[in-house]
Amino acid sequence: MIIKTGIAKSLLTVLIIITVNLGQGAAQSADCISDIYTAEINDTSLHYIECGEGEPMVLVHGTLGDYRSWIGQMQALSQNYKVISYSRRYHYPNPWPEDASDFSVNIHAEDLAAFIQSLDLGKVHLVGHSYGAFTSLMVARDYPELVRSLTLGEPPVTPLLNSTSHGESVLQNFLKNAITPSHNAFQNGEIEEGVRLFINGVLGEGAYGNLPTDTHISMLENARELMGEMNGINTKDEDSSPFFTCNEAGQMIMPVLLVEGESSPEMFGLIHDHLERCFQDVDRAFIPDASHDLKIQEPVFGDIVVAHLQNLKMQSK
């Protein structure tokens, strides 16, 4: 793990403490992830799991994921926090409506805010990956009273790329290599091929074939969500990628952590460059040998988040 901040040494000290204590509570984590709850909000049902006690932390999965995406983090994170992982609208095992034409970042953000309020969580540590990070960013902007801290794992805030010709070029290459081929496959009724092309376009050629079978199954269970996302991008629906500016980021006062894979597509690094310049209180961490998946099924991601939050607590004393 590489941490790009002036407080890297203290973060690494916290990481050592976390590693020593990880053996405690494993049995509790195994038990709590088997209990699935349901929240009824905004005329839909959102399924979730929760583990641990303490300050609340809400985990927001990305495209093709669901509440199960974070199971690998529950043990580490629940040692210090009440951790909640939920499935966003349209994701397994939530209902899939006949009409999903309203699919957008904005509706997911409204759902997330209502979800936090319905559980009476107060201010939460909000942790998002990919599309879930974009969703989390919108909630932090529009409902700052709900957010104690914000962790963003490569949000596709593509409007930020339009500020430079290089950013626009990188975005167009991403659309050409990942989005358009996947969308075309979906249009032809080739569901798994659409998923395969999208994953390879994001993580690199051959990435989908290297994933385990159970990951293929869970992705296909969420393929309809990706189809909705593709429709929004290809029709240039503004809600699918809402406008977000550096000025808006500069008005957000909660501490922010940007988590980035060293091998991720250039697009996400450029977006993080923009966000790092704009947020008032921001740290940035890099995960070696990781692409856009950010190894969220492995302990390293959770270790970085906990180290960051523990360091913030130490600084406040």
mmCIF file of C-alpha atoms in Angstrom:
data_model
loop_
_atom_site.group_PDB
_atom_site.id
_atom_site.type_symbol
_atom_site.label_atom_id
_atom_site.label_comp_id
_atom_site.label_asym_id
_atom_site.label_seq_id
_atom_site.Cartn_x
_atom_site.Cartn_y
_atom_site.Cartn_z
ATOM 1 C CA MET A 1 0.000 0.000 0.000
ATOM 2 C CA ILE A 2 1.258 3.483 -0.868
ATOM 3 C CA ILE A 3 -0.223 6.489 0.907
ATOM 4 C CA LYS A 4 0.237 9.911 -0.634
ATOM 5 C CA THR A 5 -0.144 12.180 2.390
ATOM 6 C CA GLY A 6 2.059 14.025 4.813
ATOM 7 C CA ILE A 7 0.927 11.700 7.598
ATOM 8 C CA ALA A 8 1.870 8.387 6.037
ATOM 9 C CA LYS A 9 3.977 7.250 9.010
ATOM 10 C CA SER A 10 1.163 7.661 11.515
ATOM 11 C CA LEU A 11 -1.244 5.895 9.156
ATOM 12 C CA LEU A 12 1.144 2.959 8.874
ATOM 13 C CA THR A 13 1.427 2.814 12.668
ATOM 14 C CA VAL A 14 -2.346 2.531 12.891
ATOM 15 C CA LEU A 15 -2.262 -0.214 10.242
ATOM 16 C CA ILE A 16 0.102 -2.267 12.399
ATOM 17 C CA ILE A 17 -2.272 -1.969 15.362
ATOM 18 C CA ILE A 18 -5.213 -3.003 13.186
ATOM 19 C CA THR A 19 -3.378 -6.052 11.858
ATOM 20 C CA VAL A 20 -2.558 -7.237 15.365
ATOM 21 C CA ASN A 21 -6.213 -6.986 16.425
ATOM 22 C CA LEU A 22 -7.770 -8.570 13.340
ATOM 23 C CA GLY A 23 -7.986 -12.013 14.918
ATOM 24 C CA GLN A 24 -10.690 -10.841 17.293
ATOM 25 C CA GLY A 25 -14.318 -10.957 16.243
ATOM 26 C CA ALA A 26 -14.015 -13.261 13.214
ATOM 27 C CA ALA A 27 -16.804 -15.525 14.449
ATOM 28 C CA GLN A 28 -19.102 -12.554 14.984
ATOM 29 C CA SER A 29 -18.515 -11.371 11.392
ATOM 30 C CA ALA A 30 -19.296 -14.804 9.992
ATOM 31 C CA ASP A 31 -22.590 -14.800 11.905
ATOM 32 C CA CYS A 32 -23.724 -11.272 11.145
ATOM 33 C CA ILE A 33 -23.358 -11.486 7.376
ATOM 34 C CA SER A 34 -25.892 -14.327 7.279
ATOM 35 C CA ASP A 35 -28.685 -12.083 8.628
ATOM 36 C CA ILE A 36 -30.238 -10.018 5.830
ATOM 37 C CA TYR A 37 -32.506 -7.071 6.604
ATOM 38 C CA THR A 38 -34.786 -4.932 4.446
ATOM 39 C CA ALA A 39 -35.398 -1.186 4.430
ATOM 40 C CA GLU A 40 -38.477 0.159 2.668
ATOM 41 C CA ILE A 41 -37.678 3.556 1.176
ATOM 42 C CA ASN A 42 -38.751 5.585 -1.858
ATOM 43 C CA ASP A 43 -41.245 2.939 -3.019
ATOM 44 C CA THR A 44 -38.657 0.158 -3.163
ATOM 45 C CA SER A 45 -36.961 -2.405 -0.918
ATOM 46 C CA LEU A 46 -33.239 -2.304 -0.181
ATOM 47 C CA HIS A 47 -31.588 -5.371 1.361
ATOM 48 C CA TYR A 48 -28.630 -4.994 3.700
ATOM 49 C CA ILE A 49 -26.399 -6.672 6.274
ATOM 50 C CA GLU A 50 -24.775 -5.133 9.323
ATOM 51 C CA CYS A 51 -21.953 -6.048 11.684
ATOM 52 C CA GLY A 52 -20.251 -4.548 14.710
ATOM 53 C CA GLU A 53 -20.884 -1.631 17.028
ATOM 54 C CA GLY A 54 -19.724 1.963 17.188
ATOM 55 C CA GLU A 55 -19.889 4.871 14.787
ATOM 56 C CA PRO A 56 -21.953 3.858 11.717
ATOM 57 C CA MET A 57 -20.251 3.155 8.400
ATOM 58 C CA VAL A 58 -22.224 2.573 5.191
ATOM 59 C CA LEU A 59 -20.600 0.729 2.277
ATOM 60 C CA VAL A 60 -21.840 1.523 -1.238
ATOM 61 C CA HIS A 61 -20.992 -1.004 -3.973
ATOM 62 C CA GLY A 62 -20.241 -0.320 -7.616
ATOM 63 C CA THR A 63 -21.599 -1.499 -10.958
ATOM 64 C CA LEU A 64 -22.425 -5.238 -11.160
ATOM 65 C CA GLY A 65 -22.116 -5.500 -7.373
ATOM 66 C CA ASP A 66 -24.480 -5.757 -4.425
ATOM 67 C CA TYR A 67 -24.287 -6.022 -0.627
ATOM 68 C CA ARG A 68 -22.124 -9.157 -1.015
ATOM 69 C CA SER A 69 -19.360 -7.124 -2.661
ATOM 70 C CA TRP A 70 -18.147 -5.946 0.749
ATOM 71 C CA ILE A 71 -18.291 -9.211 2.695
ATOM 72 C CA GLY A 72 -14.504 -9.446 2.566
ATOM 73 C CA GLN A 73 -14.287 -6.138 4.465
ATOM 74 C CA MET A 74 -16.865 -6.786 7.165
ATOM 75 C CA GLN A 75 -14.517 -8.504 9.630
ATOM 76 C CA ALA A 76 -11.861 -5.789 9.641
ATOM 77 C CA LEU A 77 -14.220 -2.823 9.579
ATOM 78 C CA SER A 78 -16.640 -4.140 12.214
ATOM 79 C CA GLN A 79 -13.890 -4.241 14.848
ATOM 80 C CA ASN A 80 -14.275 -0.496 15.232
ATOM 81 C CA TYR A 81 -17.547 0.465 13.553
ATOM 82 C CA LYS A 82 -21.150 -0.503 12.999
ATOM 83 C CA VAL A 83 -20.790 -1.498 9.355
ATOM 84 C CA ILE A 84 -23.732 -1.665 6.948
ATOM 85 C CA SER A 85 -23.517 -2.993 3.403
ATOM 86 C CA TYR A 86 -26.631 -2.609 1.276
ATOM 87 C CA SER A 87 -27.736 -3.380 -2.267
ATOM 88 C CA ARG A 88 -28.587 -0.317 -4.320
ATOM 89 C CA ARG A 89 -31.863 -0.077 -6.224
ATOM 90 C CA TYR A 90 -32.039 -2.587 -9.112
ATOM 91 C CA HIS A 91 -29.316 -4.786 -7.575
ATOM 92 C CA TYR A 92 -29.630 -8.335 -6.235
ATOM 93 C CA PRO A 93 -31.763 -9.306 -4.368
ATOM 94 C CA ASN A 94 -33.871 -6.161 -4.633
ATOM 95 C CA PRO A 95 -36.910 -6.092 -6.927
ATOM 96 C CA TRP A 96 -36.445 -5.240 -10.584
ATOM 97 C CA PRO A 97 -39.331 -3.058 -11.815
ATOM 98 C CA GLU A 98 -40.902 -3.310 -15.226
ATOM 99 C CA ASP A 99 -39.767 0.222 -15.998
ATOM 100 C CA ALA A 100 -36.189 1.103 -15.020
ATOM 101 C CA SER A 101 -35.925 4.132 -17.267
ATOM 102 C CA ASP A 102 -35.213 6.324 -14.226
ATOM 103 C CA PHE A 103 -31.865 4.641 -13.608
ATOM 104 C CA SER A 104 -29.354 7.349 -12.590
ATOM 105 C CA VAL A 105 -26.755 8.407 -10.055
ATOM 106 C CA ASN A 106 -29.266 10.891 -8.692
ATOM 107 C CA ILE A 107 -31.938 8.326 -7.848
ATOM 108 C CA HIS A 108 -29.317 6.137 -6.142
ATOM 109 C CA ALA A 109 -28.169 9.161 -4.135
ATOM 110 C CA GLU A 110 -31.726 9.945 -3.047
ATOM 111 C CA ASP A 111 -32.146 6.304 -2.042
ATOM 112 C CA LEU A 112 -28.916 6.319 -0.034
ATOM 113 C CA ALA A 113 -29.873 9.460 1.857
ATOM 114 C CA ALA A 114 -33.319 8.010 2.636
ATOM 115 C CA PHE A 115 -31.712 4.708 3.654
ATOM 116 C CA ILE A 116 -29.413 6.427 6.177
ATOM 117 C CA GLN A 117 -32.329 8.442 7.542
ATOM 118 C CA SER A 118 -34.644 5.412 7.765
ATOM 119 C CA LEU A 119 -32.131 3.567 9.956
ATOM 120 C CA ASP A 120 -31.711 6.665 12.135
ATOM 121 C CA LEU A 121 -27.928 6.430 11.818
ATOM 122 C CA GLY A 122 -27.129 10.106 12.226
ATOM 123 C CA LYS A 123 -23.800 11.037 10.630
ATOM 124 C CA VAL A 124 -22.075 8.109 8.926
ATOM 125 C CA HIS A 125 -18.691 7.259 7.512
ATOM 126 C CA LEU A 126 -19.611 6.835 3.855
ATOM 127 C CA VAL A 127 -17.451 4.451 1.800
ATOM 128 C CA GLY A 128 -18.157 4.027 -1.908
ATOM 129 C CA HIS A 129 -16.582 2.137 -4.782
ATOM 130 C CA SER A 130 -16.884 3.173 -8.449
ATOM 131 C CA TYR A 131 -20.522 4.002 -9.281
ATOM 132 C CA GLY A 132 -21.222 3.698 -5.549
ATOM 133 C CA ALA A 133 -18.495 6.270 -4.907
ATOM 134 C CA PHE A 134 -20.197 8.684 -7.318
ATOM 135 C CA THR A 135 -23.470 8.021 -5.486
ATOM 136 C CA SER A 136 -21.752 8.691 -2.150
ATOM 137 C CA LEU A 137 -20.229 11.921 -3.469
ATOM 138 C CA MET A 138 -23.680 13.215 -4.440
ATOM 139 C CA VAL A 139 -25.047 12.419 -0.974
ATOM 140 C CA ALA A 140 -22.102 14.178 0.692
ATOM 141 C CA ARG A 141 -22.714 17.226 -1.503
ATOM 142 C CA ASP A 142 -26.511 17.369 -1.098
ATOM 143 C CA TYR A 143 -26.883 15.961 2.446
ATOM 144 C CA PRO A 144 -23.709 16.970 4.314
ATOM 145 C CA GLU A 145 -25.546 16.621 7.622
ATOM 146 C CA LEU A 146 -25.576 12.846 7.054
ATOM 147 C CA VAL A 147 -21.852 12.398 6.369
ATOM 148 C CA ARG A 148 -19.101 12.232 8.998
ATOM 149 C CA SER A 149 -16.362 11.259 6.532
ATOM 150 C CA LEU A 150 -16.217 10.291 2.864
ATOM 151 C CA THR A 151 -14.111 7.559 1.239
ATOM 152 C CA LEU A 152 -14.190 7.462 -2.557
ATOM 153 C CA GLY A 153 -12.815 4.543 -4.533
ATOM 154 C CA GLU A 154 -12.462 5.838 -8.088
ATOM 155 C CA PRO A 155 -15.834 7.509 -8.737
ATOM 156 C CA PRO A 156 -16.559 7.926 -12.485
ATOM 157 C CA VAL A 157 -17.188 11.671 -12.197
ATOM 158 C CA THR A 158 -16.682 12.044 -15.922
ATOM 159 C CA PRO A 159 -17.852 15.704 -16.153
ATOM 160 C CA LEU A 160 -14.550 16.646 -14.475
ATOM 161 C CA LEU A 161 -12.645 15.260 -17.468
ATOM 162 C CA ASN A 162 -14.184 17.768 -19.850
ATOM 163 C CA SER A 163 -12.069 20.597 -18.462
ATOM 164 C CA THR A 164 -8.984 19.574 -20.498
ATOM 165 C CA SER A 165 -8.454 18.222 -24.003
ATOM 166 C CA HIS A 166 -6.425 15.326 -22.606
ATOM 167 C CA GLY A 167 -9.213 14.442 -20.190
ATOM 168 C CA GLU A 168 -11.751 14.492 -23.008
ATOM 169 C CA SER A 169 -9.522 12.238 -25.099
ATOM 170 C CA VAL A 170 -9.088 9.745 -22.272
ATOM 171 C CA LEU A 171 -12.843 9.689 -21.683
ATOM 172 C CA GLN A 172 -13.592 9.105 -25.375
ATOM 173 C CA ASN A 173 -11.142 6.196 -25.461
ATOM 174 C CA PHE A 174 -12.832 4.677 -22.413
ATOM 175 C CA LEU A 175 -16.249 4.997 -24.020
ATOM 176 C CA LYS A 176 -14.929 3.476 -27.243
ATOM 177 C CA ASN A 177 -13.153 0.530 -25.599
ATOM 178 C CA ALA A 178 -15.533 -0.326 -22.749
ATOM 179 C CA ILE A 179 -18.939 1.323 -22.940
ATOM 180 C CA THR A 180 -19.851 1.155 -26.633
ATOM 181 C CA PRO A 181 -18.907 -2.523 -27.215
ATOM 182 C CA SER A 182 -20.740 -3.558 -24.061
ATOM 183 C CA HIS A 183 -23.842 -1.544 -24.962
ATOM 184 C CA ASN A 184 -23.899 -3.045 -28.457
ATOM 185 C CA ALA A 185 -23.738 -6.567 -27.040
ATOM 186 C CA PHE A 186 -26.655 -5.842 -24.706
ATOM 187 C CA GLN A 187 -28.641 -4.424 -27.605
ATOM 188 C CA ASN A 188 -28.095 -7.752 -29.399
ATOM 189 C CA GLY A 189 -29.339 -9.724 -26.405
ATOM 190 C CA GLU A 190 -25.847 -11.016 -25.535
ATOM 191 C CA ILE A 191 -25.968 -10.436 -21.791
ATOM 192 C CA GLU A 192 -22.825 -12.224 -20.624
ATOM 193 C CA GLU A 193 -20.871 -10.862 -23.586
ATOM 194 C CA GLY A 194 -21.920 -7.352 -22.585
ATOM 195 C CA VAL A 195 -20.674 -7.956 -19.056
ATOM 196 C CA ARG A 196 -17.438 -9.507 -20.336
ATOM 197 C CA LEU A 197 -16.693 -6.585 -22.649
ATOM 198 C CA PHE A 198 -17.382 -4.063 -19.902
ATOM 199 C CA ILE A 199 -15.144 -5.816 -17.342
ATOM 200 C CA ASN A 200 -12.320 -6.251 -19.852
ATOM 201 C CA GLY A 201 -12.648 -2.617 -20.894
ATOM 202 C CA VAL A 202 -12.321 -1.458 -17.282
ATOM 203 C CA LEU A 203 -9.899 -3.980 -15.760
ATOM 204 C CA GLY A 204 -7.937 -5.028 -18.845
ATOM 205 C CA GLU A 205 -8.191 -7.629 -21.615
ATOM 206 C CA GLY A 206 -8.831 -11.112 -20.228
ATOM 207 C CA ALA A 207 -9.884 -9.865 -16.777
ATOM 208 C CA TYR A 208 -13.382 -11.352 -16.951
ATOM 209 C CA GLY A 209 -12.060 -14.819 -17.819
ATOM 210 C CA ASN A 210 -9.717 -14.698 -14.823
ATOM 211 C CA LEU A 211 -12.527 -14.094 -12.355
ATOM 212 C CA PRO A 212 -13.911 -17.058 -10.364
ATOM 213 C CA THR A 213 -17.194 -18.647 -11.404
ATOM 214 C CA ASP A 214 -19.121 -17.345 -8.404
ATOM 215 C CA THR A 215 -18.111 -13.801 -9.348
ATOM 216 C CA HIS A 216 -19.431 -14.382 -12.872
ATOM 217 C CA ILE A 217 -22.724 -15.565 -11.382
ATOM 218 C CA SER A 218 -23.123 -12.537 -9.104
ATOM 219 C CA MET A 219 -22.255 -10.165 -11.949
ATOM 220 C CA LEU A 220 -24.858 -11.741 -14.196
ATOM 221 C CA GLU A 221 -27.395 -11.403 -11.391
ATOM 222 C CA ASN A 222 -26.775 -7.645 -11.614
ATOM 223 C CA ALA A 223 -26.407 -7.374 -15.391
ATOM 224 C CA ARG A 224 -29.759 -5.611 -15.817
ATOM 225 C CA GLU A 225 -28.401 -2.721 -13.743
ATOM 226 C CA LEU A 226 -25.423 -2.380 -16.082
ATOM 227 C CA MET A 227 -27.798 -2.350 -19.040
ATOM 228 C CA GLY A 228 -29.678 0.554 -17.459
ATOM 229 C CA GLU A 229 -26.427 2.378 -16.828
ATOM 230 C CA MET A 230 -25.375 1.878 -20.449
ATOM 231 C CA ASN A 231 -28.679 3.228 -21.721
ATOM 232 C CA GLY A 232 -28.208 6.403 -19.691
ATOM 233 C CA ILE A 233 -24.650 6.927 -20.975
ATOM 234 C CA ASN A 234 -25.509 6.275 -24.601
ATOM 235 C CA THR A 235 -28.573 8.514 -24.566
ATOM 236 C CA LYS A 236 -26.471 11.201 -22.832
ATOM 237 C CA ASP A 237 -28.947 11.386 -19.957
ATOM 238 C CA GLU A 238 -27.568 14.109 -17.657
ATOM 239 C CA ASP A 239 -28.824 12.267 -14.561
ATOM 240 C CA SER A 240 -26.703 9.225 -15.444
ATOM 241 C CA SER A 241 -23.564 11.314 -14.874
ATOM 242 C CA PRO A 242 -24.674 14.476 -13.067
ATOM 243 C CA PHE A 243 -22.686 17.688 -13.233
ATOM 244 C CA PHE A 244 -20.178 18.157 -10.418
ATOM 245 C CA THR A 245 -17.685 20.998 -10.122
ATOM 246 C CA CYS A 246 -14.466 21.781 -8.303
ATOM 247 C CA ASN A 247 -16.264 24.666 -6.609
ATOM 248 C CA GLU A 248 -18.838 22.262 -5.169
ATOM 249 C CA ALA A 249 -16.065 19.996 -3.878
ATOM 250 C CA GLY A 250 -14.373 22.983 -2.284
ATOM 251 C CA GLN A 251 -17.480 23.721 -0.236
ATOM 252 C CA MET A 252 -17.532 20.240 1.320
ATOM 253 C CA ILE A 253 -15.865 20.308 4.741
ATOM 254 C CA MET A 254 -15.910 16.638 5.773
ATOM 255 C CA PRO A 255 -12.606 14.717 5.553
ATOM 256 C CA VAL A 256 -12.202 12.808 2.283
ATOM 257 C CA LEU A 257 -10.057 9.800 1.395
ATOM 258 C CA LEU A 258 -9.403 8.927 -2.258
ATOM 259 C CA VAL A 259 -8.445 5.267 -2.792
ATOM 260 C CA GLU A 260 -6.871 4.370 -6.127
ATOM 261 C CA GLY A 261 -5.493 1.266 -7.815
ATOM 262 C CA GLU A 262 -1.982 1.726 -9.196
ATOM 263 C CA SER A 263 -2.979 -0.144 -12.366
ATOM 264 C CA SER A 264 -6.393 1.455 -12.819
ATOM 265 C CA PRO A 265 -7.379 3.082 -16.123
ATOM 266 C CA GLU A 266 -5.911 6.570 -16.506
ATOM 267 C CA MET A 267 -9.383 8.102 -16.420
ATOM 268 C CA PHE A 268 -9.805 7.439 -12.705
ATOM 269 C CA GLY A 269 -6.422 8.900 -11.798
ATOM 270 C CA LEU A 270 -7.262 12.091 -13.689
ATOM 271 C CA ILE A 271 -10.581 12.346 -11.828
ATOM 272 C CA HIS A 272 -8.773 11.879 -8.507
ATOM 273 C CA ASP A 273 -6.271 14.574 -9.527
ATOM 274 C CA HIS A 274 -9.174 16.996 -9.941
ATOM 275 C CA LEU A 275 -10.817 16.010 -6.665
ATOM 276 C CA GLU A 276 -7.560 16.150 -4.719
ATOM 277 C CA ARG A 277 -7.035 19.744 -5.826
ATOM 278 C CA CYS A 278 -10.590 20.757 -4.969
ATOM 279 C CA PHE A 279 -11.499 19.201 -1.604
ATOM 280 C CA GLN A 280 -10.596 21.131 1.538
ATOM 281 C CA ASP A 281 -9.528 18.132 3.646
ATOM 282 C CA VAL A 282 -8.297 15.230 1.516
ATOM 283 C CA ASP A 283 -5.878 12.287 1.655
ATOM 284 C CA ARG A 284 -5.052 9.908 -1.173
ATOM 285 C CA ALA A 285 -3.988 6.268 -0.949
ATOM 286 C CA PHE A 286 -2.768 3.881 -3.639
ATOM 287 C CA ILE A 287 -3.162 0.086 -3.665
ATOM 288 C CA PRO A 288 -0.264 -1.669 -5.437
ATOM 289 C CA ASP A 289 -1.038 -4.258 -8.118
ATOM 290 C CA ALA A 290 -4.710 -3.233 -8.117
ATOM 291 C CA SER A 291 -6.906 -2.036 -10.942
ATOM 292 C CA HIS A 292 -10.361 -0.492 -10.664
ATOM 293 C CA ASP A 293 -11.577 -3.419 -8.539
ATOM 294 C CA LEU A 294 -9.404 -1.946 -5.714
ATOM 295 C CA LYS A 295 -9.170 -5.406 -4.125
ATOM 296 C CA ILE A 296 -12.338 -4.692 -2.161
ATOM 297 C CA GLN A 297 -12.675 -8.403 -1.390
ATOM 298 C CA GLU A 298 -9.281 -8.343 0.329
ATOM 299 C CA PRO A 299 -8.325 -6.854 3.732
ATOM 300 C CA VAL A 300 -6.019 -4.178 2.297
ATOM 301 C CA PHE A 301 -8.881 -1.861 1.291
ATOM 302 C CA GLY A 302 -10.509 -1.993 4.728
ATOM 303 C CA ASP A 303 -7.144 -1.574 6.428
ATOM 304 C CA ILE A 304 -6.562 1.672 4.533
ATOM 305 C CA VAL A 305 -10.001 3.018 5.464
ATOM 306 C CA VAL A 306 -9.656 2.183 9.156
ATOM 307 C CA ALA A 307 -6.111 3.573 9.303
ATOM 308 C CA HIS A 308 -7.321 6.825 7.769
ATOM 309 C CA LEU A 309 -10.230 7.172 10.186
ATOM 310 C CA GLN A 310 -8.141 6.252 13.233
ATOM 311 C CA ASN A 311 -5.554 8.802 12.188
ATOM 312 C CA LEU A 312 -8.258 11.470 11.942
ATOM 313 C CA LYS A 313 -9.308 10.577 15.482
ATOM 314 C CA MET A 314 -5.737 10.827 16.726
ATOM 315 C CA GLN A 315 -5.336 14.244 15.082
ATOM 316 C CA SER A 316 -8.507 15.553 16.739
ATOM 317 C CA LYS A 317 -7.216 14.823 20.254
#
